[in-house]
mmCIF file of N, CA, C and O in Angstrom:
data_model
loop_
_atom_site.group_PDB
_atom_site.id
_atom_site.type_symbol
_atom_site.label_atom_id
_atom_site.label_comp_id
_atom_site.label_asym_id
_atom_site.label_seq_id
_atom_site.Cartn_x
_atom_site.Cartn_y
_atom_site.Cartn_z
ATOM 1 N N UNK Z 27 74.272 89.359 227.131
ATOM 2 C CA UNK Z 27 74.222 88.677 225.858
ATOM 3 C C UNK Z 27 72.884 87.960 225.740
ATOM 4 O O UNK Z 27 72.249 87.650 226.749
ATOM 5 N N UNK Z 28 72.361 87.638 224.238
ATOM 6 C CA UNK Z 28 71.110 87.453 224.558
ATOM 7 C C UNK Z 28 71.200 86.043 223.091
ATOM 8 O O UNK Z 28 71.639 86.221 221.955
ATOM 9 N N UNK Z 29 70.646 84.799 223.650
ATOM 10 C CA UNK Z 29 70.675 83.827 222.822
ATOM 11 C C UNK Z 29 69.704 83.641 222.030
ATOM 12 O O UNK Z 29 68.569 83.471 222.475
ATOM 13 N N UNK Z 30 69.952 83.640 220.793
ATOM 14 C CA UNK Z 30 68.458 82.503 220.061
ATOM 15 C C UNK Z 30 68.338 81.984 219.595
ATOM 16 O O UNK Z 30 68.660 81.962 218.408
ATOM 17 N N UNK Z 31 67.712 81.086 220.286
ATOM 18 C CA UNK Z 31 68.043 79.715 219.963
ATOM 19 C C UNK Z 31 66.823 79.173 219.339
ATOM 20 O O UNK Z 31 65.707 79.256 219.852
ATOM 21 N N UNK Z 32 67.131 78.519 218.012
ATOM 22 C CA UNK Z 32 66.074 77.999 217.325
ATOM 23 C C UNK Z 32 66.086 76.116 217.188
ATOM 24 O O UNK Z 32 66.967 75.308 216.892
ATOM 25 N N UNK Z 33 64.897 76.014 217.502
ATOM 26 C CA UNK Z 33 64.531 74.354 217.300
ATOM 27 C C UNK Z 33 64.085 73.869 216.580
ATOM 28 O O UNK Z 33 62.900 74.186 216.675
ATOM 29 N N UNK Z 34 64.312 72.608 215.063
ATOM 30 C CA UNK Z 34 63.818 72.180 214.715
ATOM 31 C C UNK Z 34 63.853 71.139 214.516
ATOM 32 O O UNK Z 34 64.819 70.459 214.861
ATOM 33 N N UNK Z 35 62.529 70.512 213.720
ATOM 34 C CA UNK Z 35 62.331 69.031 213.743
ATOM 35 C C UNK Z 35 62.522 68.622 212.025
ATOM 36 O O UNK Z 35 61.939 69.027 211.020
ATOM 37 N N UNK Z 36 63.109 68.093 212.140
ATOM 38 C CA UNK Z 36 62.836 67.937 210.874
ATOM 39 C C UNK Z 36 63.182 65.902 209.933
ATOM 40 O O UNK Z 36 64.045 65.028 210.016
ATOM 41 N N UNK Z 37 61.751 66.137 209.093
ATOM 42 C CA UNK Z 37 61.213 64.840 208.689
ATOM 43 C C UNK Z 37 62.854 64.069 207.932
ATOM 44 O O UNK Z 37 63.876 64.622 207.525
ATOM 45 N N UNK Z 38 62.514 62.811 208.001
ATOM 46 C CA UNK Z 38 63.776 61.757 207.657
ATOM 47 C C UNK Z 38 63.438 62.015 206.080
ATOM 48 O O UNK Z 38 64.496 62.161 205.468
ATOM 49 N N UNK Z 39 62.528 62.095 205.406
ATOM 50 C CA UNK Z 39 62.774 62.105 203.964
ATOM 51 C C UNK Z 39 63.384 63.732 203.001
ATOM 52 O O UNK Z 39 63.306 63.993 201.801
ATOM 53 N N UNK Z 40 63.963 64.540 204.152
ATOM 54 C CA UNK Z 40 64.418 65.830 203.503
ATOM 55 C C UNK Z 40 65.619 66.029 204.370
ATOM 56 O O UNK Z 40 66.336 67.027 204.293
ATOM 57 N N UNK Z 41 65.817 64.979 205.248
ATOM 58 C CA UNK Z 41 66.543 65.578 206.336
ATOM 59 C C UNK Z 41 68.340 65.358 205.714
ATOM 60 O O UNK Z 41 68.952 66.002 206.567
ATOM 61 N N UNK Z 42 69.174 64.930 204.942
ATOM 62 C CA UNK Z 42 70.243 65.112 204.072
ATOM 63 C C UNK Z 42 70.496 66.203 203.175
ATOM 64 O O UNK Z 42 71.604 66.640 202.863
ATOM 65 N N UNK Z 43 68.963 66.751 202.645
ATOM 66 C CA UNK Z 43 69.245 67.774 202.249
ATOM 67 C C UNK Z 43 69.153 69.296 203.221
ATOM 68 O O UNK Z 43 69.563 70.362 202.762
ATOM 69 N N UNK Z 44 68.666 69.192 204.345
ATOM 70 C CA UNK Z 44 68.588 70.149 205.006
ATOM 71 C C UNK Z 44 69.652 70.685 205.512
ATOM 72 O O UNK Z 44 70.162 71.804 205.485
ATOM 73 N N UNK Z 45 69.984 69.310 206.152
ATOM 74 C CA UNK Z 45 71.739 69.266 206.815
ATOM 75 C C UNK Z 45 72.698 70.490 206.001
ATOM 76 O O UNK Z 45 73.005 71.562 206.522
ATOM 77 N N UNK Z 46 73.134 70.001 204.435
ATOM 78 C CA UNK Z 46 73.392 70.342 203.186
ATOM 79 C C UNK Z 46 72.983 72.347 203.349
ATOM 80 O O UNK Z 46 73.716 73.336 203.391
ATOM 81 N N UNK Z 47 71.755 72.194 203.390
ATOM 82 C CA UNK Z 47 71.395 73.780 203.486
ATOM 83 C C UNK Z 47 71.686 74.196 204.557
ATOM 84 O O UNK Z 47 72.489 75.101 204.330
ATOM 85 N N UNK Z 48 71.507 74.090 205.845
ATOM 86 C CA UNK Z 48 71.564 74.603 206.888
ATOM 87 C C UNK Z 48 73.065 74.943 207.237
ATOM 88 O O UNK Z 48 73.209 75.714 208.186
ATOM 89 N N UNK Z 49 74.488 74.366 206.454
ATOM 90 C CA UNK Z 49 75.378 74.663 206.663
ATOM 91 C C UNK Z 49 75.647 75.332 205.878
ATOM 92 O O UNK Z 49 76.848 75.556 206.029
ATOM 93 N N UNK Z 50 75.104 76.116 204.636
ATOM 94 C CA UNK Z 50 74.715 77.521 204.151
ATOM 95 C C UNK Z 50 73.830 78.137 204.790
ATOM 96 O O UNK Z 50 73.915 79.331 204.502
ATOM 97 N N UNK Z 51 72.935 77.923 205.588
ATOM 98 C CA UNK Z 51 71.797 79.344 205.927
ATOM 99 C C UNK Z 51 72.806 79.541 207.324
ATOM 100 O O UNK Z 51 72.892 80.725 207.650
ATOM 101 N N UNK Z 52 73.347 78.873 207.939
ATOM 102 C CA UNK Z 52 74.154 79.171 209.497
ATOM 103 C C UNK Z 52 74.905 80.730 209.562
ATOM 104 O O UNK Z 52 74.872 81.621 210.410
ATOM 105 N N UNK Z 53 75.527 80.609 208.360
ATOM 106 C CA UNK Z 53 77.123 81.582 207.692
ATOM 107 C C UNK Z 53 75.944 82.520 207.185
ATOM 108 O O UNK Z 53 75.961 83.717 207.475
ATOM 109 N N UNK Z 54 74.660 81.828 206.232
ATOM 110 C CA UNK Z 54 74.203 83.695 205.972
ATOM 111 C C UNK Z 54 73.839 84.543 207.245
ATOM 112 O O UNK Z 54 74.010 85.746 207.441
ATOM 113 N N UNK Z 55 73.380 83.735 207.925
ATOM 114 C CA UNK Z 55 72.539 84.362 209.345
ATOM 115 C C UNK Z 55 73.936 85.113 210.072
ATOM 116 O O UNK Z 55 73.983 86.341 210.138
ATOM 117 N N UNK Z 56 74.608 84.598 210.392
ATOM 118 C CA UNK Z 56 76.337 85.263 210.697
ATOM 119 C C UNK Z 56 76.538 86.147 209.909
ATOM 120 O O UNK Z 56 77.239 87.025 210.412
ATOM 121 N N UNK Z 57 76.117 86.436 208.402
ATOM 122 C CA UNK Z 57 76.716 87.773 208.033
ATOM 123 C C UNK Z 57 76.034 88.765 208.009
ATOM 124 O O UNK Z 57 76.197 89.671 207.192
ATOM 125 N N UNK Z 58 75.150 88.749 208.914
ATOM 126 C CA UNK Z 58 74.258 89.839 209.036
ATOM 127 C C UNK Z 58 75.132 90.859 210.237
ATOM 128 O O UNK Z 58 74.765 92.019 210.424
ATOM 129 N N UNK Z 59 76.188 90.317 210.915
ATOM 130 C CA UNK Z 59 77.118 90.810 211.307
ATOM 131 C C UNK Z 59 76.173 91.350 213.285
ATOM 132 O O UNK Z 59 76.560 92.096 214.184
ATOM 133 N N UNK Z 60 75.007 90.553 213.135
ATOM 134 C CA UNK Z 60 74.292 90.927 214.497
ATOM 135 C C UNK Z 60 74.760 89.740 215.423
ATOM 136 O O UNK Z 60 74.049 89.626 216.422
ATOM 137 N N UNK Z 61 75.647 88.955 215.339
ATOM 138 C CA UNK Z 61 75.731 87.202 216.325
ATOM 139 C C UNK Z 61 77.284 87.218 216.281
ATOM 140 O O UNK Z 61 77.993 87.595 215.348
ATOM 141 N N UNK Z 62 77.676 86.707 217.546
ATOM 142 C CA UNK Z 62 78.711 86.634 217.349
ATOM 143 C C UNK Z 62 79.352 85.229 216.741
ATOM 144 O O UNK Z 62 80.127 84.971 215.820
ATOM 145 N N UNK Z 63 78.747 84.581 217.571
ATOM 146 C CA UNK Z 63 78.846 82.865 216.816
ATOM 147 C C UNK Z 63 76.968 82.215 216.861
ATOM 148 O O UNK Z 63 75.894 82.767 217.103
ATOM 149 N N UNK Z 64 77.460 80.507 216.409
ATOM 150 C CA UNK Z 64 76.016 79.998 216.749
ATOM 151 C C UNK Z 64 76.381 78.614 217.127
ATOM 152 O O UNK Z 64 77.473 78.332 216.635
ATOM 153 N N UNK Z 65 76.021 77.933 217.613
ATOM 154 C CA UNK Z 65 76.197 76.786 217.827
ATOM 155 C C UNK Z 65 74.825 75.814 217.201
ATOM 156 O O UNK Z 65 73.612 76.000 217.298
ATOM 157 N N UNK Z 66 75.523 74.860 216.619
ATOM 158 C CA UNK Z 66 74.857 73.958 215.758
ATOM 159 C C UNK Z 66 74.549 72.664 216.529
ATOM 160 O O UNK Z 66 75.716 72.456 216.858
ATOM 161 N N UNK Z 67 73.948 71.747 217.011
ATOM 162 C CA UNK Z 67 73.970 70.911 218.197
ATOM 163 C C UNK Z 67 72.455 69.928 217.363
ATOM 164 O O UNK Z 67 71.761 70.213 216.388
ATOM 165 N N UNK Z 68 72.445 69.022 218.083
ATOM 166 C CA UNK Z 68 71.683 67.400 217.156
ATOM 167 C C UNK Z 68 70.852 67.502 219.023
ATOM 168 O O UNK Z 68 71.448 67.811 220.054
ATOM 169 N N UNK Z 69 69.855 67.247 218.927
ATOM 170 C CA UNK Z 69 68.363 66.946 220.277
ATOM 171 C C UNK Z 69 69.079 65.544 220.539
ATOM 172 O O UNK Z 69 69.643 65.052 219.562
ATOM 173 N N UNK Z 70 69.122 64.877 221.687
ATOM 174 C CA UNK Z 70 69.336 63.180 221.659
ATOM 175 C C UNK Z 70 68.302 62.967 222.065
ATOM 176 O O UNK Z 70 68.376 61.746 222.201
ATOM 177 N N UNK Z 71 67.350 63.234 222.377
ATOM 178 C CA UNK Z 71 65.913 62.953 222.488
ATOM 179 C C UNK Z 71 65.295 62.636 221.363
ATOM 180 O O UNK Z 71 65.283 63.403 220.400
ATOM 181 N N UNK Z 72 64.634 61.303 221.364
ATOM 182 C CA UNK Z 72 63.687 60.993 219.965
ATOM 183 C C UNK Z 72 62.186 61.444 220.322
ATOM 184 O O UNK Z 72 61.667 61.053 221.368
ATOM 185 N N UNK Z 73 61.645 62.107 219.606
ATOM 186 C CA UNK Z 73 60.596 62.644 219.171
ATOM 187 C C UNK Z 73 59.675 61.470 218.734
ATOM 188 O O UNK Z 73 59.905 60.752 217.761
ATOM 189 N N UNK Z 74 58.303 61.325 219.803
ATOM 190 C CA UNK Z 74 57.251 60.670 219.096
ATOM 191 C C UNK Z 74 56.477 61.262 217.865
ATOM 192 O O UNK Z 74 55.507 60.610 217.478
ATOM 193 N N UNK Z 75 56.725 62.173 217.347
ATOM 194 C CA UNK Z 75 56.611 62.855 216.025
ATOM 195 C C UNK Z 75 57.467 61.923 215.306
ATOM 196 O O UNK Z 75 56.820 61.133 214.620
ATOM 197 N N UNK Z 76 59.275 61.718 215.241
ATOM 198 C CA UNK Z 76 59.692 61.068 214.343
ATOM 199 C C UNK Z 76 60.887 62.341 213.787
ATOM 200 O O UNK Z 76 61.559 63.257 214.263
ATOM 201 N N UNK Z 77 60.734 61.975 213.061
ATOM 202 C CA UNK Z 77 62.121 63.040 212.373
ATOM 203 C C UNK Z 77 63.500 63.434 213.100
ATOM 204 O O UNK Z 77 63.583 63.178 214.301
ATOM 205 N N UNK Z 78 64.253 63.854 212.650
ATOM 206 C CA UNK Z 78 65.644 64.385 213.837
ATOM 207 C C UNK Z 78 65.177 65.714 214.598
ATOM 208 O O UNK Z 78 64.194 66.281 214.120
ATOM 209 N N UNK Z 79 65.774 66.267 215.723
ATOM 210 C CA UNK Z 79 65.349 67.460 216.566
ATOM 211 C C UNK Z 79 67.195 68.043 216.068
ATOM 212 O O UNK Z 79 68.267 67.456 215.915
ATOM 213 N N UNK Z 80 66.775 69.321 215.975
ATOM 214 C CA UNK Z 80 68.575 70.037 216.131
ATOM 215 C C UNK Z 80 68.291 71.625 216.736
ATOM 216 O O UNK Z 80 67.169 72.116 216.610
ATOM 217 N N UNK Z 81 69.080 72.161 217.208
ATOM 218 C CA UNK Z 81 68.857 72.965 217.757
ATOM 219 C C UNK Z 81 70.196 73.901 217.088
ATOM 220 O O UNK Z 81 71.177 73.365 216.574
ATOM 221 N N UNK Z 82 69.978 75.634 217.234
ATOM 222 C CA UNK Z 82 70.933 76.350 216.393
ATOM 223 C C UNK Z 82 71.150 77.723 217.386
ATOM 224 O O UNK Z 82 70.670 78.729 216.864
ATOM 225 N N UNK Z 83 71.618 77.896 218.373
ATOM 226 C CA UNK Z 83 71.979 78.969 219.166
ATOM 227 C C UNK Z 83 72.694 80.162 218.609
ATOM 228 O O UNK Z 83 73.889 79.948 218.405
ATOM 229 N N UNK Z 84 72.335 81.173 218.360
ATOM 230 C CA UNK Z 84 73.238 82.145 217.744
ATOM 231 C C UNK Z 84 73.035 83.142 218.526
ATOM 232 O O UNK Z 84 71.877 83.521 218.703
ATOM 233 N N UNK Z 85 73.846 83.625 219.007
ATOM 234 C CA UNK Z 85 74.565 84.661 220.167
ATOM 235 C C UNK Z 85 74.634 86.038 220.047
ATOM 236 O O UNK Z 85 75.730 86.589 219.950
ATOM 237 N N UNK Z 86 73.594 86.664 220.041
ATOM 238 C CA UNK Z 86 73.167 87.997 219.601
ATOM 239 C C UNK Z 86 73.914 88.880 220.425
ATOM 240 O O UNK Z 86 73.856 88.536 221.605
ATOM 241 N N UNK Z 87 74.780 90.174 220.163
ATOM 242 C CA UNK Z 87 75.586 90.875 220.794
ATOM 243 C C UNK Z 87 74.277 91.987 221.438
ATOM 244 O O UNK Z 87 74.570 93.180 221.518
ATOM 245 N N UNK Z 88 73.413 91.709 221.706
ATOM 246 C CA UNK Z 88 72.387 92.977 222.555
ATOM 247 C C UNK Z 88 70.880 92.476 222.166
ATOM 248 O O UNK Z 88 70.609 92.088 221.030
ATOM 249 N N UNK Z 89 69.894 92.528 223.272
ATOM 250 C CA UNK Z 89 68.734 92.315 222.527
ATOM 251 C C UNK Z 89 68.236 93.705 221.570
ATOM 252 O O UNK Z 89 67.392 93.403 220.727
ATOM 253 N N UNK Z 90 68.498 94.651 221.581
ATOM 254 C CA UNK Z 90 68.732 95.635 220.001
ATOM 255 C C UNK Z 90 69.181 95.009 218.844
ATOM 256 O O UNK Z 90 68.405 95.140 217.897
ATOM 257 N N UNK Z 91 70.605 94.109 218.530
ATOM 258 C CA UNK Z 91 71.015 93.729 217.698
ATOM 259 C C UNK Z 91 70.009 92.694 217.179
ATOM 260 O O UNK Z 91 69.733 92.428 216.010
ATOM 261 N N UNK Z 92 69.429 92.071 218.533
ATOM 262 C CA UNK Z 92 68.374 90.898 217.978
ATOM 263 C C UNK Z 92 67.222 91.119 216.981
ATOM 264 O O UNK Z 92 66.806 90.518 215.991
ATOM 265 N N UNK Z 93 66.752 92.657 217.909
ATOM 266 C CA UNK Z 93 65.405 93.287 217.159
ATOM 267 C C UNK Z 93 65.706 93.234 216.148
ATOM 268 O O UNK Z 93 65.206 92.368 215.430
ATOM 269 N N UNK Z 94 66.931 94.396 215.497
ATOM 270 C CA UNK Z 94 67.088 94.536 214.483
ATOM 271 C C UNK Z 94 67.253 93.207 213.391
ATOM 272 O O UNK Z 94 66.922 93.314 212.210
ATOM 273 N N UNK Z 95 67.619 92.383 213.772
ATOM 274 C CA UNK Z 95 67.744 90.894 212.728
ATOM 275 C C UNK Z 95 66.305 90.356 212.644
ATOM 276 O O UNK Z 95 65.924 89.895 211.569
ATOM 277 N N UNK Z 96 65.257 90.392 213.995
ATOM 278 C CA UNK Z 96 64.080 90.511 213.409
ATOM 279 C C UNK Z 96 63.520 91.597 211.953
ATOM 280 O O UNK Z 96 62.987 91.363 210.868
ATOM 281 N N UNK Z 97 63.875 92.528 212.493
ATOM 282 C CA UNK Z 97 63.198 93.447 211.151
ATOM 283 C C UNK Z 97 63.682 93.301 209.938
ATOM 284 O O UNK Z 97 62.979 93.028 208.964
ATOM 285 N N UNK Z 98 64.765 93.449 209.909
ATOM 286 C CA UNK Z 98 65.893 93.552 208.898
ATOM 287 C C UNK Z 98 66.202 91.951 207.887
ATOM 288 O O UNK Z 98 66.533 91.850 206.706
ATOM 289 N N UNK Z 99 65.968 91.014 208.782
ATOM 290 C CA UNK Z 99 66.562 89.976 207.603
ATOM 291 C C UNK Z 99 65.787 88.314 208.011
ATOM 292 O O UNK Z 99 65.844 87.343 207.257
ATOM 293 N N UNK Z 100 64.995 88.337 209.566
ATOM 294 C CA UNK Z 100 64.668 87.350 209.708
ATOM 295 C C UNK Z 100 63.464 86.919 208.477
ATOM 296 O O UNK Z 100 63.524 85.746 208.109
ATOM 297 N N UNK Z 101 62.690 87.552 208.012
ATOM 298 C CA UNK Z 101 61.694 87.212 207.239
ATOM 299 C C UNK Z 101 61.821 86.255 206.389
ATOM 300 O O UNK Z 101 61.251 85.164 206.384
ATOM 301 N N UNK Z 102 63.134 86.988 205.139
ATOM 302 C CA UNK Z 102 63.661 86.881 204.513
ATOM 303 C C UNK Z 102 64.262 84.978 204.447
ATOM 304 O O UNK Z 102 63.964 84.023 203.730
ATOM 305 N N UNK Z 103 65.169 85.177 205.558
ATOM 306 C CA UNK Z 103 65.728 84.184 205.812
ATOM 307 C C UNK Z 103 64.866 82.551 206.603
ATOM 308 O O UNK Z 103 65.267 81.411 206.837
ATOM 309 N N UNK Z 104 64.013 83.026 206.724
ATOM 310 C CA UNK Z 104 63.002 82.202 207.101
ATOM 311 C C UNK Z 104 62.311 81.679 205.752
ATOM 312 O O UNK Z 104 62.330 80.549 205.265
ATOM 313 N N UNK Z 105 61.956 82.355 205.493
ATOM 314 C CA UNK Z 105 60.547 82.092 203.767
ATOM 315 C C UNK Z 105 61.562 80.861 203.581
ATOM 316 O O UNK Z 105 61.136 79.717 203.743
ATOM 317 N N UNK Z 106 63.123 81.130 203.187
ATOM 318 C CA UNK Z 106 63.608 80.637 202.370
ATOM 319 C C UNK Z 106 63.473 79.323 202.640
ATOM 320 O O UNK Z 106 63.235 78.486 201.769
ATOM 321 N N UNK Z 107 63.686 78.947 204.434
ATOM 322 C CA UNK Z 107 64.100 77.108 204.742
ATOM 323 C C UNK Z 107 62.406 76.963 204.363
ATOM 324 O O UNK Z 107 62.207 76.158 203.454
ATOM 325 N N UNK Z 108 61.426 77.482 204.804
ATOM 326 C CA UNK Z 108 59.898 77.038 204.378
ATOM 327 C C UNK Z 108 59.326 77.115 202.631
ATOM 328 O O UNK Z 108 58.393 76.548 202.062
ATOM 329 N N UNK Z 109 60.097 77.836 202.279
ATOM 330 C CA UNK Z 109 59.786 77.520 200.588
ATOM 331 C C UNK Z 109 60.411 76.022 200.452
ATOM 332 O O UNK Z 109 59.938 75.216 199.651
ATOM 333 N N UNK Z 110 61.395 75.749 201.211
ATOM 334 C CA UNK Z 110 62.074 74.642 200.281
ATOM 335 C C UNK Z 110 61.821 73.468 201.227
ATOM 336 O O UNK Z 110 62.182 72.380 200.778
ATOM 337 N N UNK Z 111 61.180 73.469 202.658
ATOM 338 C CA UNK Z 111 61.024 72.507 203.144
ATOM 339 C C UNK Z 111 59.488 71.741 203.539
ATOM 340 O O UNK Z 111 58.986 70.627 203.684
ATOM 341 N N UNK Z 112 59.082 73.546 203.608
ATOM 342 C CA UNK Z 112 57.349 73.429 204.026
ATOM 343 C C UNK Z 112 57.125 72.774 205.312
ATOM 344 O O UNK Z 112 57.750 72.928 206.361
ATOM 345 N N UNK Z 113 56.173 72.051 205.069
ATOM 346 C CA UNK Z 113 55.409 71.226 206.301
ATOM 347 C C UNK Z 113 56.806 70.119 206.682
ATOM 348 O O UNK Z 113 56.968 70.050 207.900
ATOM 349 N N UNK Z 114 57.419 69.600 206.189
ATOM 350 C CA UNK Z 114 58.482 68.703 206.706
ATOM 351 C C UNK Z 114 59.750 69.658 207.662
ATOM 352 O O UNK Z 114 60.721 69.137 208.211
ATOM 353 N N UNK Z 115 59.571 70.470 207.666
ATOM 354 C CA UNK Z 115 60.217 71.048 209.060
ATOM 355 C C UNK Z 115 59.350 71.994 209.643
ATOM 356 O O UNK Z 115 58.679 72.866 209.090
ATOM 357 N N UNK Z 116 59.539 71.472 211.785
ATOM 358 C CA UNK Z 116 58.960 72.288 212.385
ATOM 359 C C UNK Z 116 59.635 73.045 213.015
ATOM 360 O O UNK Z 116 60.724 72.523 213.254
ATOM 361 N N UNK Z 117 59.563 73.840 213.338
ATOM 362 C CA UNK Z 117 60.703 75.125 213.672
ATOM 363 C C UNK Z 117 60.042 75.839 215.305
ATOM 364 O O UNK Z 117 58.845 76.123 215.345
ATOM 365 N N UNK Z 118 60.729 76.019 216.277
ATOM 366 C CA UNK Z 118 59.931 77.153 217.278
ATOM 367 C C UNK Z 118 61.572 78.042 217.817
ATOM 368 O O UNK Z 118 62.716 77.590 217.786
ATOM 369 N N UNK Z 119 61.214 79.050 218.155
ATOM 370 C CA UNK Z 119 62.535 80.058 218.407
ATOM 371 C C UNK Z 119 62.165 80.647 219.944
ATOM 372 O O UNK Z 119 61.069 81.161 220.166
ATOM 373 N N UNK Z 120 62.979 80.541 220.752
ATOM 374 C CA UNK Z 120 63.163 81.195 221.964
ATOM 375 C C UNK Z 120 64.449 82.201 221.975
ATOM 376 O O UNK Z 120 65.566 82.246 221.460
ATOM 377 N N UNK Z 121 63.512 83.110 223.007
ATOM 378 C CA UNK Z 121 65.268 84.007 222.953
ATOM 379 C C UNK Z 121 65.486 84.109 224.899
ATOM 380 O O UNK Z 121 64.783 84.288 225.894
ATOM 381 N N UNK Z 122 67.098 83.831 224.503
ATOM 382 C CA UNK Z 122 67.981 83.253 226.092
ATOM 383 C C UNK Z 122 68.762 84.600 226.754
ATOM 384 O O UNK Z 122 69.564 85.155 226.003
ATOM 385 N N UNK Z 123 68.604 85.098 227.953
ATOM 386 C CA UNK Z 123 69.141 85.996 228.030
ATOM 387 C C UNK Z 123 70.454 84.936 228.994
ATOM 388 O O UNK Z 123 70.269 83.990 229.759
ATOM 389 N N UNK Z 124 71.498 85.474 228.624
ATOM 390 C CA UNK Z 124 73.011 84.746 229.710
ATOM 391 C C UNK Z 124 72.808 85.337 230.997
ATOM 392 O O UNK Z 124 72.922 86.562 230.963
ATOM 393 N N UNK Z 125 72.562 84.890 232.042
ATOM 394 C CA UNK Z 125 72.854 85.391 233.453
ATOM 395 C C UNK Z 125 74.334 85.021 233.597
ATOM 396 O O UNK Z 125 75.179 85.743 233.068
ATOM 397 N N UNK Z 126 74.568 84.301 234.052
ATOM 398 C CA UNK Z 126 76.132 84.035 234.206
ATOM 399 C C UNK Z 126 76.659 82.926 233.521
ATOM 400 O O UNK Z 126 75.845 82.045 233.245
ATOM 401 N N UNK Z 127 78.274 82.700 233.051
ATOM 402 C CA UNK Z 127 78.977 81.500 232.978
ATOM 403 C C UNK Z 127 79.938 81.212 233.456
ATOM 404 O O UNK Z 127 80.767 82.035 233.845
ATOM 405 N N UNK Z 128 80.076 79.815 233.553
ATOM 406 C CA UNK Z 128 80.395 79.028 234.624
ATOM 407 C C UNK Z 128 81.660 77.986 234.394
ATOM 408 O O UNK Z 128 81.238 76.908 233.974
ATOM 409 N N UNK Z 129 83.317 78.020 234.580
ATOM 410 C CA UNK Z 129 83.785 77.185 233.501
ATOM 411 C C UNK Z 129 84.849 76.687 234.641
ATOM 412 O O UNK Z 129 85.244 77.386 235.575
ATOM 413 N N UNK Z 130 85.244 75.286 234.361
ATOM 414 C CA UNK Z 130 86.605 75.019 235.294
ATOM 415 C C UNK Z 130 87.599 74.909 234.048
ATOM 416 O O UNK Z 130 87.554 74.544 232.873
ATOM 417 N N UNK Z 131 88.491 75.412 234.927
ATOM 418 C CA UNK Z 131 89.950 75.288 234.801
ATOM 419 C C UNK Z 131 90.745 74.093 235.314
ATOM 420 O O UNK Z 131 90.890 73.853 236.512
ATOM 421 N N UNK Z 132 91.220 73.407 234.383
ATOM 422 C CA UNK Z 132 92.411 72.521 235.289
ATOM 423 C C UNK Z 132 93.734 72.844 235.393
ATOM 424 O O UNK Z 132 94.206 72.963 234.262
ATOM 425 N N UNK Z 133 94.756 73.089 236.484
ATOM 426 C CA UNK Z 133 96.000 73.211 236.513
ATOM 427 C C UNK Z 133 96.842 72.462 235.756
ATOM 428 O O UNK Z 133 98.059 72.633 235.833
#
């Protein structure tokens, strides 16, 4: 399984409305039908930049499925948070490959 996980920063004077969008762009990025889930998660680290940090993991079923969401729809879906946010969000994307997981059980 292969993660990617995207980071951004984003400035206190847009950051209510982003929130707002980002719990629409989450579900479009999911219906591209390439992720199985994503996880939505807040940085607790404050940034000498300033603004909030959040991070957005979405769980690509193959790094193929990934490519393809590169070609196919990342562009797209990108322009859109930078048309409407610009320079007040900074964004960087890594991709996670899963080696193993690791979980307890309690009786």
């Amino acid at each position: 399984m292969i993660i990617y996980n995207v980071t951004i920063n984003i400035e206190d004077s847009v950051h209510s409305e982003w929130l707002k969008w980002m719990k629409d762009h989450i579900p479009q990025v999911l219906a591209t039908g390439l992720f199985s889930k994503a996880l939505f998660t807040k940085v607790l680290v404050e940034e000498e930049m300033g603004g909030t940090t959040y991070s957005v993991q979405y769980y690509a079923y193959s790094k193929s499925t990934l490519t393809q969401y590169y070609k196919e729809y990342a562009n797209q879906l990108q322009a859109d948070g930078m048309k409407r946010f610009g320079n007040k969000m900074l964004a960087f994307r890594t991709e996670l490959e899963l080696v193993d997981e690791f979980k307890v059980t309690k009786d």
